[in-house]
């Protein structure tokens, strides 16, 4: 039986940062060895800023926390300025020490090799007991991780192609609108795998997320809106601002 999700409606993007960081800090206090799933994108930036502030103020100890990032652009990674590895280090890991931080291995040429890397990531997550708390963003098309709208639910970590909508969104946010510069493929945890996290917080800010949020919370459960599967999870919290909440019932 699924519980109704908790929805926090914040005044703005920055409040999403403080509310979400407070919940993460609370989870770490309760379980210093927390396994934390993390997203990239614009939405989590104030969350990471807030965690950095808490650490600097001596209010946060992540030395027992293991993190797993949701996705990584294909053939990017350490040393690549466009990689999510670089993004996460700039935003969080260079400032706050964690026990260990992992990213999907985005290397490999042959399909068999890529598949093996993905399965190793899944096995690594399983070997630490699975993800305790997963933080998610959401795409304007309802994607979570890089699981784009589809006719089926994705299972574990896999190679994915970004839709034109996601490429255009990412171009606007990170590449001055130049779609040619946006990576078009990635390695992403799967939707069914994300659903195995013990608890989930989804954050969303801005009017461009309003339709995806109402489809996710009030719509039918369909792989055409990957985040709608969260309706089947019994511990989900949405932390969204007024613009993103605009179409909710
Ligand atoms: P954003 O991306 O935080 O940059 O809007 C979210 C996502 O695509 O999951």
CSV table of N, CA, C and O in Angstrom, one decimal, residues 1 14 24-25 34 44 50 58 60 66 69 71 90 95 109 118 121 134 167 169 178 183 199 202 225 233:
chain,number,residue,atom,x,y,z
A,1,UNK,N,0.8,-1.2,0.0
A,1,UNK,CA,0.0,0.0,0.0
A,1,UNK,C,0.9,1.3,0.0
A,1,UNK,O,1.8,1.4,0.8
A,14,UNK,N,16.0,28.8,-3.5
A,14,UNK,CA,17.0,28.8,-2.4
A,14,UNK,C,16.5,28.1,-1.1
A,14,UNK,O,17.2,27.4,-0.4
A,24,UNK,N,18.7,16.0,4.7
A,24,UNK,CA,19.9,15.1,4.4
A,24,UNK,C,20.7,15.1,5.7
A,24,UNK,O,21.1,14.0,6.2
A,25,UNK,N,21.0,16.3,6.3
A,25,UNK,CA,21.8,16.3,7.5
A,25,UNK,C,21.1,15.5,8.7
A,25,UNK,O,21.8,14.8,9.4
A,34,UNK,N,25.3,6.5,6.3
A,34,UNK,CA,24.2,6.6,5.2
A,34,UNK,C,24.8,6.3,3.8
A,34,UNK,O,25.9,6.7,3.5
A,44,UNK,N,19.9,21.0,-7.7
A,44,UNK,CA,20.6,20.7,-6.4
A,44,UNK,C,21.7,21.6,-6.0
A,44,UNK,O,22.2,21.5,-4.9
A,50,UNK,N,24.4,24.6,0.7
A,50,UNK,CA,23.9,24.6,2.1
A,50,UNK,C,24.7,23.5,2.9
A,50,UNK,O,25.1,23.7,4.0
A,58,UNK,N,30.8,23.3,11.2
A,58,UNK,CA,31.0,22.2,12.1
A,58,UNK,C,29.7,21.5,12.4
A,58,UNK,O,29.6,20.7,13.4
A,60,UNK,N,28.1,19.3,10.3
A,60,UNK,CA,27.8,18.2,9.4
A,60,UNK,C,29.1,17.3,9.3
A,60,UNK,O,30.1,17.8,9.1
A,66,UNK,N,28.6,7.2,2.2
A,66,UNK,CA,29.0,6.8,0.8
A,66,UNK,C,28.0,7.4,-0.2
A,66,UNK,O,26.8,7.3,0.1
A,69,UNK,N,26.4,8.7,-7.5
A,69,UNK,CA,25.7,9.6,-8.4
A,69,UNK,C,24.8,8.8,-9.4
A,69,UNK,O,25.1,7.7,-9.8
A,71,UNK,N,24.0,9.5,-12.6
A,71,UNK,CA,24.4,9.4,-14.0
A,71,UNK,C,25.7,10.1,-14.3
A,71,UNK,O,26.2,10.9,-13.5
A,90,UNK,N,33.3,20.2,-7.9
A,90,UNK,CA,33.3,21.6,-7.7
A,90,UNK,C,32.2,22.0,-6.7
A,90,UNK,O,32.4,22.9,-5.9
A,95,UNK,N,34.8,20.2,-1.1
A,95,UNK,CA,34.6,21.0,0.1
A,95,UNK,C,34.3,20.2,1.3
A,95,UNK,O,34.5,20.6,2.4
A,109,UNK,N,33.9,0.9,-25.1
A,109,UNK,CA,33.6,1.0,-26.5
A,109,UNK,C,32.5,0.0,-27.0
A,109,UNK,O,31.5,0.3,-27.5
A,118,UNK,N,28.3,-1.2,-16.3
A,118,UNK,CA,27.1,-0.9,-15.7
A,118,UNK,C,26.7,-1.9,-14.6
A,118,UNK,O,26.3,-1.5,-13.5
A,121,UNK,N,28.6,-1.3,-11.4
A,121,UNK,CA,28.1,-0.2,-10.6
A,121,UNK,C,26.9,-0.7,-9.8
A,121,UNK,O,26.8,-0.4,-8.6
A,134,UNK,N,17.8,8.6,-1.6
A,134,UNK,CA,18.1,9.0,-3.0
A,134,UNK,C,17.5,10.4,-3.2
A,134,UNK,O,16.3,10.7,-3.0
A,167,UNK,N,18.2,17.6,-24.3
A,167,UNK,CA,19.4,18.3,-24.9
A,167,UNK,C,19.2,19.8,-24.9
A,167,UNK,O,20.0,20.6,-24.6
A,169,UNK,N,17.0,21.5,-23.0
A,169,UNK,CA,17.0,22.0,-21.6
A,169,UNK,C,18.4,22.2,-21.1
A,169,UNK,O,18.8,23.3,-20.5
A,178,UNK,N,23.7,26.5,-26.8
A,178,UNK,CA,24.3,25.8,-27.9
A,178,UNK,C,24.2,24.3,-27.8
A,178,UNK,O,25.0,23.6,-27.1
A,183,UNK,N,26.5,17.0,-24.4
A,183,UNK,CA,26.6,15.5,-24.6
A,183,UNK,C,25.2,14.9,-24.8
A,183,UNK,O,24.2,15.3,-24.2
A,199,UNK,N,14.5,5.5,0.9
A,199,UNK,CA,13.6,6.7,0.9
A,199,UNK,C,14.1,7.7,-0.2
A,199,UNK,O,15.3,7.6,-0.6
A,202,UNK,N,12.5,14.2,-4.0
A,202,UNK,CA,12.6,14.7,-5.4
A,202,UNK,C,12.5,16.3,-5.2
A,202,UNK,O,11.6,16.8,-4.6
A,225,UNK,N,6.1,9.0,-18.3
A,225,UNK,CA,6.5,10.0,-17.3
A,225,UNK,C,7.3,9.2,-16.3
A,225,UNK,O,6.7,8.7,-15.3
A,233,UNK,N,6.1,4.1,-4.6
A,233,UNK,CA,7.1,4.1,-3.5
A,233,UNK,C,6.5,4.6,-2.3
A,233,UNK,O,5.7,5.6,-2.3
